[in-house]
Short mmCIF file of C-alpha atoms in Angstrom, two decimals:
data_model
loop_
_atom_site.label_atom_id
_atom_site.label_comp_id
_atom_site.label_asym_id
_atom_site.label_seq_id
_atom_site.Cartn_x
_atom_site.Cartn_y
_atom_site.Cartn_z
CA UNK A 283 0.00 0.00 0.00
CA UNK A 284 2.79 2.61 0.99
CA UNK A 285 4.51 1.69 -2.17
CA UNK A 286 1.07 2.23 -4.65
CA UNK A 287 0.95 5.73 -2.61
CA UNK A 288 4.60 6.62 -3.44
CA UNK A 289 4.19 5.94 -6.73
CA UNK A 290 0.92 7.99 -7.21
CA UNK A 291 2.76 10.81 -5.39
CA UNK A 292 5.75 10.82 -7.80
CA UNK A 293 3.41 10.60 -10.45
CA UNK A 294 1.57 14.03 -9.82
CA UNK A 295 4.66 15.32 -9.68
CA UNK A 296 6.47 14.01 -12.84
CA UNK A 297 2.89 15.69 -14.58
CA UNK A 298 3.83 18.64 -12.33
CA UNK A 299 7.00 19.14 -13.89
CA UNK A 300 5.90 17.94 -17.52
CA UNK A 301 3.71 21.48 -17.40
CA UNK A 302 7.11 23.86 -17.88
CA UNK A 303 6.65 23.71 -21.47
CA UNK A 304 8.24 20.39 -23.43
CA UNK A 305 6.34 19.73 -26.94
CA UNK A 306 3.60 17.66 -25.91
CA UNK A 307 2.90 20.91 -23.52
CA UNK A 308 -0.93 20.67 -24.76
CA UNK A 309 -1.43 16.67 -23.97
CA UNK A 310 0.71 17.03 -20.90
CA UNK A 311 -1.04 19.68 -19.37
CA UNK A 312 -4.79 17.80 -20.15
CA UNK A 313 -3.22 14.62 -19.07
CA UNK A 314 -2.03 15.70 -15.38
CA UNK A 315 -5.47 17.91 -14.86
CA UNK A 316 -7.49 14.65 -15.48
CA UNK A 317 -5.33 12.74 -13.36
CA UNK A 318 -5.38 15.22 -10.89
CA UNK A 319 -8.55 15.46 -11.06
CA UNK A 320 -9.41 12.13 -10.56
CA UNK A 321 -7.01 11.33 -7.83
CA UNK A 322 -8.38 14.87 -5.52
CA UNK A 323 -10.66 12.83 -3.73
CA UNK A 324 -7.70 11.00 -1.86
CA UNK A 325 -6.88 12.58 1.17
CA UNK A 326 -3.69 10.77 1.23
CA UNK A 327 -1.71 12.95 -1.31
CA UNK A 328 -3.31 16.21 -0.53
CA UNK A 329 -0.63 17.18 2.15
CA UNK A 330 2.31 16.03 -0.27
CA UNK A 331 1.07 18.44 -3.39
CA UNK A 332 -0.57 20.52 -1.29
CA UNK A 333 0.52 22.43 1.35
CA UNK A 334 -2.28 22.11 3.69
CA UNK A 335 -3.71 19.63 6.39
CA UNK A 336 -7.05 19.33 9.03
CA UNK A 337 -4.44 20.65 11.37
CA UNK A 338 -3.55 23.86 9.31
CA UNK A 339 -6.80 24.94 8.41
CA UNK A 340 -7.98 24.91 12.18
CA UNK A 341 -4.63 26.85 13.09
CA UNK A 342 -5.82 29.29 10.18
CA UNK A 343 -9.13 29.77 11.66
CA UNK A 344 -7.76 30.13 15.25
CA UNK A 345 -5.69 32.96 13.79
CA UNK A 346 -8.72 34.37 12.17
CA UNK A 347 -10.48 33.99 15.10
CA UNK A 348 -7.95 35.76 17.63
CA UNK A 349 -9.16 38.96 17.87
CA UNK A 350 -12.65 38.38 19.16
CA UNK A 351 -12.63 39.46 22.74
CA UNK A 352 -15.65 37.80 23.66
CA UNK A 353 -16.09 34.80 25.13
CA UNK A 354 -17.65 31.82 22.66
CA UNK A 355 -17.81 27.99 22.40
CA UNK A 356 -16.56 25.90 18.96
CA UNK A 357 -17.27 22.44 18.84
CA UNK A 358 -18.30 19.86 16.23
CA UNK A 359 -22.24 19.29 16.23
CA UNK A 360 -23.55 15.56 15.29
CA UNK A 361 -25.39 15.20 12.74
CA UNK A 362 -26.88 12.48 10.31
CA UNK A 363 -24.24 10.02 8.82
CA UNK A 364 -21.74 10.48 11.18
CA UNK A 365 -21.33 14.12 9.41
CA UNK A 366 -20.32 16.85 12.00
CA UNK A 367 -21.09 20.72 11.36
CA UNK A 368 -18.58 22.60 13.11
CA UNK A 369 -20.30 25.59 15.26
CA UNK A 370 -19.09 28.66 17.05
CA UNK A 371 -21.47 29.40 19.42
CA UNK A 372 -21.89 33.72 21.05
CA UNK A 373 -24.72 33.35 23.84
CA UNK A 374 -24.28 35.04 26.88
CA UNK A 375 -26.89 34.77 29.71
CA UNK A 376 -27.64 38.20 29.14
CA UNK A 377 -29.40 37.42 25.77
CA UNK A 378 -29.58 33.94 25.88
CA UNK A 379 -33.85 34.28 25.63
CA UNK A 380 -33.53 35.87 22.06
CA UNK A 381 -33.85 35.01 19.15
CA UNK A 382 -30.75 33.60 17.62
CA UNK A 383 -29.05 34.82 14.56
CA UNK A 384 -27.85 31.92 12.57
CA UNK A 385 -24.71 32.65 9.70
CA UNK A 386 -24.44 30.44 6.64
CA UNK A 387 -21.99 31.37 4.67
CA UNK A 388 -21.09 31.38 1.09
CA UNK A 389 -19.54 28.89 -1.35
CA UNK A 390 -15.88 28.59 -0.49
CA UNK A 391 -16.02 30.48 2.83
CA UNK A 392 -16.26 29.20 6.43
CA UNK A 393 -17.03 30.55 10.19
CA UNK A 394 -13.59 32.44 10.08
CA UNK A 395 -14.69 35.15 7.79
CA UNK A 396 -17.41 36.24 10.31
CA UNK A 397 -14.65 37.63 12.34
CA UNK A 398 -15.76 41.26 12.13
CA UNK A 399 -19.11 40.53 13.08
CA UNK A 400 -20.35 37.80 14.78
CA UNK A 401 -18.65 40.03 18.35
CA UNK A 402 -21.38 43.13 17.68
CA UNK A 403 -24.15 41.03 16.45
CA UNK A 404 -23.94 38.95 19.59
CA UNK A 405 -24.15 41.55 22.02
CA UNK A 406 -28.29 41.84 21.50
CA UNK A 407 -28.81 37.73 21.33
CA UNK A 408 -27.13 34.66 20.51
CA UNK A 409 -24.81 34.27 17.42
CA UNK A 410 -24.30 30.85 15.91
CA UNK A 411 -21.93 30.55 13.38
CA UNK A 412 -21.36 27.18 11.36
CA UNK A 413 -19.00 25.41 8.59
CA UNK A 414 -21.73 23.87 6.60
CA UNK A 415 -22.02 20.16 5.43
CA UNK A 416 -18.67 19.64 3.18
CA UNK A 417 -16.93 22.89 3.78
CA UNK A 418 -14.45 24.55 6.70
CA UNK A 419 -13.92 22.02 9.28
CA UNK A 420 -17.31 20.34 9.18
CA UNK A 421 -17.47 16.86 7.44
CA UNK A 422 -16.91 16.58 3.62
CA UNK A 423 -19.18 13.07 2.56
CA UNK A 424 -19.90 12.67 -0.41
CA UNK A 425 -22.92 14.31 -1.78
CA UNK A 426 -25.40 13.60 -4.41
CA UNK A 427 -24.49 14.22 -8.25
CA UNK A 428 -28.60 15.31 -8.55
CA UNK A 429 -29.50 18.89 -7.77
CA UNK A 430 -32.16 18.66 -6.02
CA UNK A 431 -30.40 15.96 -3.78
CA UNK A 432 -27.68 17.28 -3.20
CA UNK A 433 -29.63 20.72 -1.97
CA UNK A 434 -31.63 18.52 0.53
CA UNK A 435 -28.56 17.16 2.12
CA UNK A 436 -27.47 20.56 2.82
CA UNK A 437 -31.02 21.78 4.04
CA UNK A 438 -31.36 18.63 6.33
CA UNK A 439 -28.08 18.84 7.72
CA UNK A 440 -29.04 22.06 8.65
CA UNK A 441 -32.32 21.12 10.18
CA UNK A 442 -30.71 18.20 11.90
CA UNK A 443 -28.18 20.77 13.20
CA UNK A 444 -30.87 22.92 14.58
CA UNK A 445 -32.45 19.97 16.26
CA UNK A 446 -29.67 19.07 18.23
CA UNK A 447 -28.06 22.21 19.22
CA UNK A 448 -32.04 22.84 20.52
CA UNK A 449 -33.05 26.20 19.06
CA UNK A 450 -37.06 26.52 18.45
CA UNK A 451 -36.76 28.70 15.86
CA UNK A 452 -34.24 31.60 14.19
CA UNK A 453 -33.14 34.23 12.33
CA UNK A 454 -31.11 33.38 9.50
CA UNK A 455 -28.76 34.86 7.55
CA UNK A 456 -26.91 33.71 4.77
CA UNK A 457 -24.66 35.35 2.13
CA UNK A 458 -24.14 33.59 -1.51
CA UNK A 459 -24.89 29.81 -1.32
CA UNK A 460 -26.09 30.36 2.25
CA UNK A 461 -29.06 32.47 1.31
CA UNK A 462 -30.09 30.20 -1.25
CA UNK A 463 -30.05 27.53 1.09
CA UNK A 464 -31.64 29.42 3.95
CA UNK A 465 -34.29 30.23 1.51
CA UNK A 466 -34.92 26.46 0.91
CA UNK A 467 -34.62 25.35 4.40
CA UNK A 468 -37.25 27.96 5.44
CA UNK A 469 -39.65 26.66 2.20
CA UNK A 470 -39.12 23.39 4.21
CA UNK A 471 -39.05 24.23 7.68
CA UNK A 472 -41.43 27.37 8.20
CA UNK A 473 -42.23 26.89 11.64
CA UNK A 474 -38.25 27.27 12.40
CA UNK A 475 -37.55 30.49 10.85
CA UNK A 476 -38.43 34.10 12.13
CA UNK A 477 -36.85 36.30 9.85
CA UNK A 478 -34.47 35.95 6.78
CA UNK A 479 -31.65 37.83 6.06
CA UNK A 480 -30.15 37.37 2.21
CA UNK A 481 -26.70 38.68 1.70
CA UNK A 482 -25.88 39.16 -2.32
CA UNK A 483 -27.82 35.72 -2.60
CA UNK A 484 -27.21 33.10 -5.22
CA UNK A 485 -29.06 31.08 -7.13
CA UNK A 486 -32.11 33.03 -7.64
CA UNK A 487 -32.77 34.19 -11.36
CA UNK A 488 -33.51 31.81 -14.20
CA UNK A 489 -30.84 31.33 -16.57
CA UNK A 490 -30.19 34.21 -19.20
CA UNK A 491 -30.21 32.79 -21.95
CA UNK A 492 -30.19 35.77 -24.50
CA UNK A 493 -26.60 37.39 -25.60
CA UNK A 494 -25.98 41.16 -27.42
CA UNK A 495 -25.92 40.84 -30.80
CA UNK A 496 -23.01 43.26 -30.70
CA UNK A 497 -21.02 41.30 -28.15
CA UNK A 498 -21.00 37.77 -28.64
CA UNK A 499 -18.79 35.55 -26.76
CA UNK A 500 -15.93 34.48 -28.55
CA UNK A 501 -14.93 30.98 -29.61
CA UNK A 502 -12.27 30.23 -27.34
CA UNK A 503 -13.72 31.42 -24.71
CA UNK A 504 -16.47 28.73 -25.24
CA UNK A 505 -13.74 26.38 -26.09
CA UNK A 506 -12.26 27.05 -22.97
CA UNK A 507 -15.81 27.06 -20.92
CA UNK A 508 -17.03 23.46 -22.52
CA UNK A 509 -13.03 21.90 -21.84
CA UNK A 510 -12.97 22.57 -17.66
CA UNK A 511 -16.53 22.31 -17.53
CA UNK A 512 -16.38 18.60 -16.00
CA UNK A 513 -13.99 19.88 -13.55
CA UNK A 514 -14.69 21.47 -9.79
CA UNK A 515 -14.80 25.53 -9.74
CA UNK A 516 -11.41 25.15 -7.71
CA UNK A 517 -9.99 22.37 -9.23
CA UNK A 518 -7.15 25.03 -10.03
CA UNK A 519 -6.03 25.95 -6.69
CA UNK A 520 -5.29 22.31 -5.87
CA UNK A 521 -4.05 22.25 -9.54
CA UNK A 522 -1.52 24.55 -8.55
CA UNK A 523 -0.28 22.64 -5.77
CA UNK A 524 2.54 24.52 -3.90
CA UNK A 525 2.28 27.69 -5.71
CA UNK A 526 -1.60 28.06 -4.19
CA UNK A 527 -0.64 29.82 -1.37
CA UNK A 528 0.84 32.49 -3.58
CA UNK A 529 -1.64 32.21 -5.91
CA UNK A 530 -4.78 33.26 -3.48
CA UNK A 531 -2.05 36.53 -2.53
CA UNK A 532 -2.05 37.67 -6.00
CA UNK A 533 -5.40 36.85 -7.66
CA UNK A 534 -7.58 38.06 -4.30
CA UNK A 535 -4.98 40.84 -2.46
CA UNK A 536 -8.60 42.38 -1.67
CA UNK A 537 -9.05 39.96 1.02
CA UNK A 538 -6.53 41.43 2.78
CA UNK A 539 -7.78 44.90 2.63
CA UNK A 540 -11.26 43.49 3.44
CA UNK A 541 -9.68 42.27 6.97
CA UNK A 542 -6.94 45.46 7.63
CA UNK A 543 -8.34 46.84 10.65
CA UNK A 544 -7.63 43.27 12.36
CA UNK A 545 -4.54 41.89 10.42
CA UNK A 546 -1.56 43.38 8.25
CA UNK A 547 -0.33 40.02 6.97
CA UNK A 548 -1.72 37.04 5.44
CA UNK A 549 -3.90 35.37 8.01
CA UNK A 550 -6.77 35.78 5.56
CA UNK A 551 -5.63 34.74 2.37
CA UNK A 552 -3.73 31.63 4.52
CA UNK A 553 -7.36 31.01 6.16
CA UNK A 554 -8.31 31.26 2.63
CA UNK A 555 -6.42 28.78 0.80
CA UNK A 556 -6.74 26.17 3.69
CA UNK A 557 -10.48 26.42 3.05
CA UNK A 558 -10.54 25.15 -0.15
CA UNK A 559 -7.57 22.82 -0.97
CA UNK A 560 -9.05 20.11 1.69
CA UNK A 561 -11.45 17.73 -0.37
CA UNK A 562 -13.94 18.85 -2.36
CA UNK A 563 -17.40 18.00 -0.73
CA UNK A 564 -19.19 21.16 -0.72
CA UNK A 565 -17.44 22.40 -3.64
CA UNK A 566 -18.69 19.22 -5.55
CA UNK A 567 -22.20 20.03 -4.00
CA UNK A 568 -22.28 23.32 -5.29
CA UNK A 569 -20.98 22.43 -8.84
CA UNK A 570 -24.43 19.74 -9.50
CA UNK A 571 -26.16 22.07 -8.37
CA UNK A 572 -24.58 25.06 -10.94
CA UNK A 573 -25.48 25.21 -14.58
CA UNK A 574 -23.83 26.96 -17.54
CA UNK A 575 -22.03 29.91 -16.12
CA UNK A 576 -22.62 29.94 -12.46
CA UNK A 577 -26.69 29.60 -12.74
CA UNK A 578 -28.83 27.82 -10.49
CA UNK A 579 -30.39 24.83 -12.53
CA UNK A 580 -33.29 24.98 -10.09
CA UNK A 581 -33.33 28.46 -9.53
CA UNK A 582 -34.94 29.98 -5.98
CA UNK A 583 -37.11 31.90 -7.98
CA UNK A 584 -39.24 29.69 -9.18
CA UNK A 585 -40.30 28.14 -5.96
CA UNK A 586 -40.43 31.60 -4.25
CA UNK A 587 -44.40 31.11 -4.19
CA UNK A 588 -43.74 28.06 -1.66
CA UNK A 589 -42.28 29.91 0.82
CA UNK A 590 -45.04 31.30 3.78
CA UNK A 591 -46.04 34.50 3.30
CA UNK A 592 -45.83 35.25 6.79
CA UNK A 593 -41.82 34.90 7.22
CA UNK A 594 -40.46 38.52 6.16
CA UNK A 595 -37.12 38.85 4.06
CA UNK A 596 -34.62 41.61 4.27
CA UNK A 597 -32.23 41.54 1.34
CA UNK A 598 -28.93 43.04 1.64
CA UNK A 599 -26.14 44.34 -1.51
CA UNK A 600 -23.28 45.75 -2.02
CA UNK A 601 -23.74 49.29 -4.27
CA UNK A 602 -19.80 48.05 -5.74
CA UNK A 603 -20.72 44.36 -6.48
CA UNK A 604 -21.02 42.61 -9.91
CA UNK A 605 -23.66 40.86 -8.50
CA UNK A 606 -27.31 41.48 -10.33
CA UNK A 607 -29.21 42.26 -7.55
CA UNK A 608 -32.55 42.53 -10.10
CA UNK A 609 -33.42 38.99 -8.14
CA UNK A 610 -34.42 41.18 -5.19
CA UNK A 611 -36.95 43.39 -6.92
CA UNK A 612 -38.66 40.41 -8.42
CA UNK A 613 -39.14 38.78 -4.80
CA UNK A 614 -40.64 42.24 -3.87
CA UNK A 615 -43.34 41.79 -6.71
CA UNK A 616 -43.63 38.04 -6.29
CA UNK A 617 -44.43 38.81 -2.28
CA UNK A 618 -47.18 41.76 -2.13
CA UNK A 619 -48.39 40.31 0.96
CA UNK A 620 -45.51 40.13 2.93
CA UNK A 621 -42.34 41.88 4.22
CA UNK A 622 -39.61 42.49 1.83
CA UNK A 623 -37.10 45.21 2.58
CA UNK A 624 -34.25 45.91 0.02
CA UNK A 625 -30.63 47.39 1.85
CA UNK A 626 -27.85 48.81 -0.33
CA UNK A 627 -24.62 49.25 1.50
CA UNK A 628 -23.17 51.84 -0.25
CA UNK A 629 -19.05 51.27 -0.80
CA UNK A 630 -19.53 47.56 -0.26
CA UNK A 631 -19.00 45.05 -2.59
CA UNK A 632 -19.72 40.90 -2.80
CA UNK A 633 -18.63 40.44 0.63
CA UNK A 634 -20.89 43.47 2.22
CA UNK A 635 -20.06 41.93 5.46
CA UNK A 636 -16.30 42.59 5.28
CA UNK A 637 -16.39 45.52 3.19
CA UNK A 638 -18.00 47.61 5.56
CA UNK A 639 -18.47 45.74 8.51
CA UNK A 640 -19.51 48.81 11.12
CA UNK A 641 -23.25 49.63 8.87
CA UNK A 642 -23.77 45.98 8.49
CA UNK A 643 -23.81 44.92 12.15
CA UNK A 644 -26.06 48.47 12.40
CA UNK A 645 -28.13 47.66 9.99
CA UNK A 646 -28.56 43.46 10.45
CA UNK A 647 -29.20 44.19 14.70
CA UNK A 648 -31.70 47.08 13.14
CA UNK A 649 -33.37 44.27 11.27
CA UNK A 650 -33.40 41.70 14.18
CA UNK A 651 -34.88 44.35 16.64
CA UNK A 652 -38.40 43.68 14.52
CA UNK A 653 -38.12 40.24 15.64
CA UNK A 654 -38.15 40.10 19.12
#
């Protein structure tokens, strides 16, 4: 066995070096992506070609985690399967009667990136925080290759979360994939949720199918979209092995800036980069679940009319992000009945949260005061 892993281990690495540019550049490069590809799911060889481990990312979160001053609980919640969903828990016996906020976050983040706000939001009622099902530190199984699935192991794991952590009901807010699926957990589990908070949501329009006459998209960029289309959206990264590190520093320096009022070196882009070079659960998740260029292929909108009327949304953008936030009008027309209240956070962009941290907490705790 030790010898079958030595040799797969010199292997990637033989590919690795084959990509420097000898004349079968083309073939080489497809041939050690589709091994590589094939091989991510064992955990064996990640630590050898990348530079990562369990043990790193935790010491990455700790790090991102550091400067919170008050006092909080982490530990790994049981759920179905043997799965675990790792939790930080805010609830001081001051607020402890509240109703809790619960963060999902988005595809490819984890509980560390809450770090500017989960110490403000927590000081009017309890904050839980949580890696969900196959990304951070919680368990990566392996998920469903059909959509709708694959989104019911996510919503369940959440429920089954909820269930034994014992909170009645919450207030949930999720940014990117976590407001889709807080969406779909509360079409499933009305009784649980109080309020919903959508950060720059995905997953909610209908694919656009429609392209300007005057700007079509060029060949080989379709060449290129239809070749890594059978591949994970971060296959790359893990591509990349021991240049990833470097490689999250240069294409995403805005993380850093995001994060500067806490930390003036890398702990972000390190917390990063641990994040998503362990195995690709969530990430494989997400990607049956994603269409043609990033769409839903069972987009929120469409069962919008199956969540209760009586459970209000507030929907919250960044003014700088590339994000269409169109999605949020059209829930304001689908819902004439019930609450819907549109927030721009002006100077803010994807990550509204980070951007301006300070009139998100304000405005999120403004929300929450409606509730209870």
């Amino acid at each position: 066995m030790a010898e079958r892993e030595e040799t797969a281990n010199s292997g990637i690495v033989k590919r690795a070096l084959s990509v420097t540019g000898l004349p079968s550049l083309a073939s080489g490069i497809w041939s050690y992506v589709d091994n590589t590809i094939r091989w991510y799911w064992i955990p064996d060889w990640l630590p050898s070609w990348c530079p990562t481990s369990q043990s790193q990312l935790m010491a990455a979160e700790d790090r991102m985690l550091s400067c919170i001053r008050s006092a909080f609980t982490k530990e790994f919640v049981p759920v179905s399967c043997g799965n675990m969903l790792w939790t930080l828990a805010f609830c001081s016996d001051v607020v402890k009667d509240k109703t809790p906020i619960v963060l999902l976050h988005g595809f490819g983040g984890g509980v560390g990136l809450w770090a500017q706000n989960v110490e403000a939001l927590s000081q009017d009622r309890p904050v839980y925080a949580l890696d969900l099902l196959g990304f951070g530190q919680s368990t990566r199984p392996v998920f469903s290759t059909d959509p709708l699935e694959a989104e019911a192991q996510f919503v369940e794991s959440i429920e089954q979360w909820r269930a034994k952590v014992g909170v009645e009901s919450m207030i949930i807010l999720g940014h990117n994939l976590g407001g889709f699926l807080a969406v779909s957990y509360a079409i499933k589990y009305p009784a649980r949720v109080k309020h919903l908070v959508l950060v720059e949501p995905w997953g909610f329009p209908e694919v656009q199918e429609t392209v300007e006459a005057d700007r079509p998209i060029p060949v080989w960029i379709k060449a290129l979209g239809a070749m890594f289309s059978p591949f994970n959206p971060l296959a790359g990264l893990r591509l990349v092995g021991p240049l990833g590190p470097t490689l999250v520093q240069t294409l995403r320096p805005d993380f850093k800036k995001k994060f500067s009022s806490m930390f003036s070196d890398n702990t972000v882009s390190e917390y990063i980069y641990h994040l998503n070079v362990q195995s690709p659960s969530g990430e494989t998740a997400f990607k049956s679940m994603t269409g043609s260029c990033g769409w839903a292929k069972r987009p929120m909108l469409q069962r919008l009319d199956q969540l209760h009327p009586d459970i209000p949304i507030s929907i919250i953008y960044g003014s700088r992000s590339s994000i269409d936030s169109t999605s949020a009008a059209s829930i304001k027309e689908m819902r004439t009945n019930s609450h819907v209240e549109i927030i721009t956070m002006r100077g803010a962009g994807h990550y509204v949260f980070a951007d301006q941290p300070y009139d998100f907490n304000n405005k999120v705790l403004q929300v929450c005061e409606k509730v209870d």
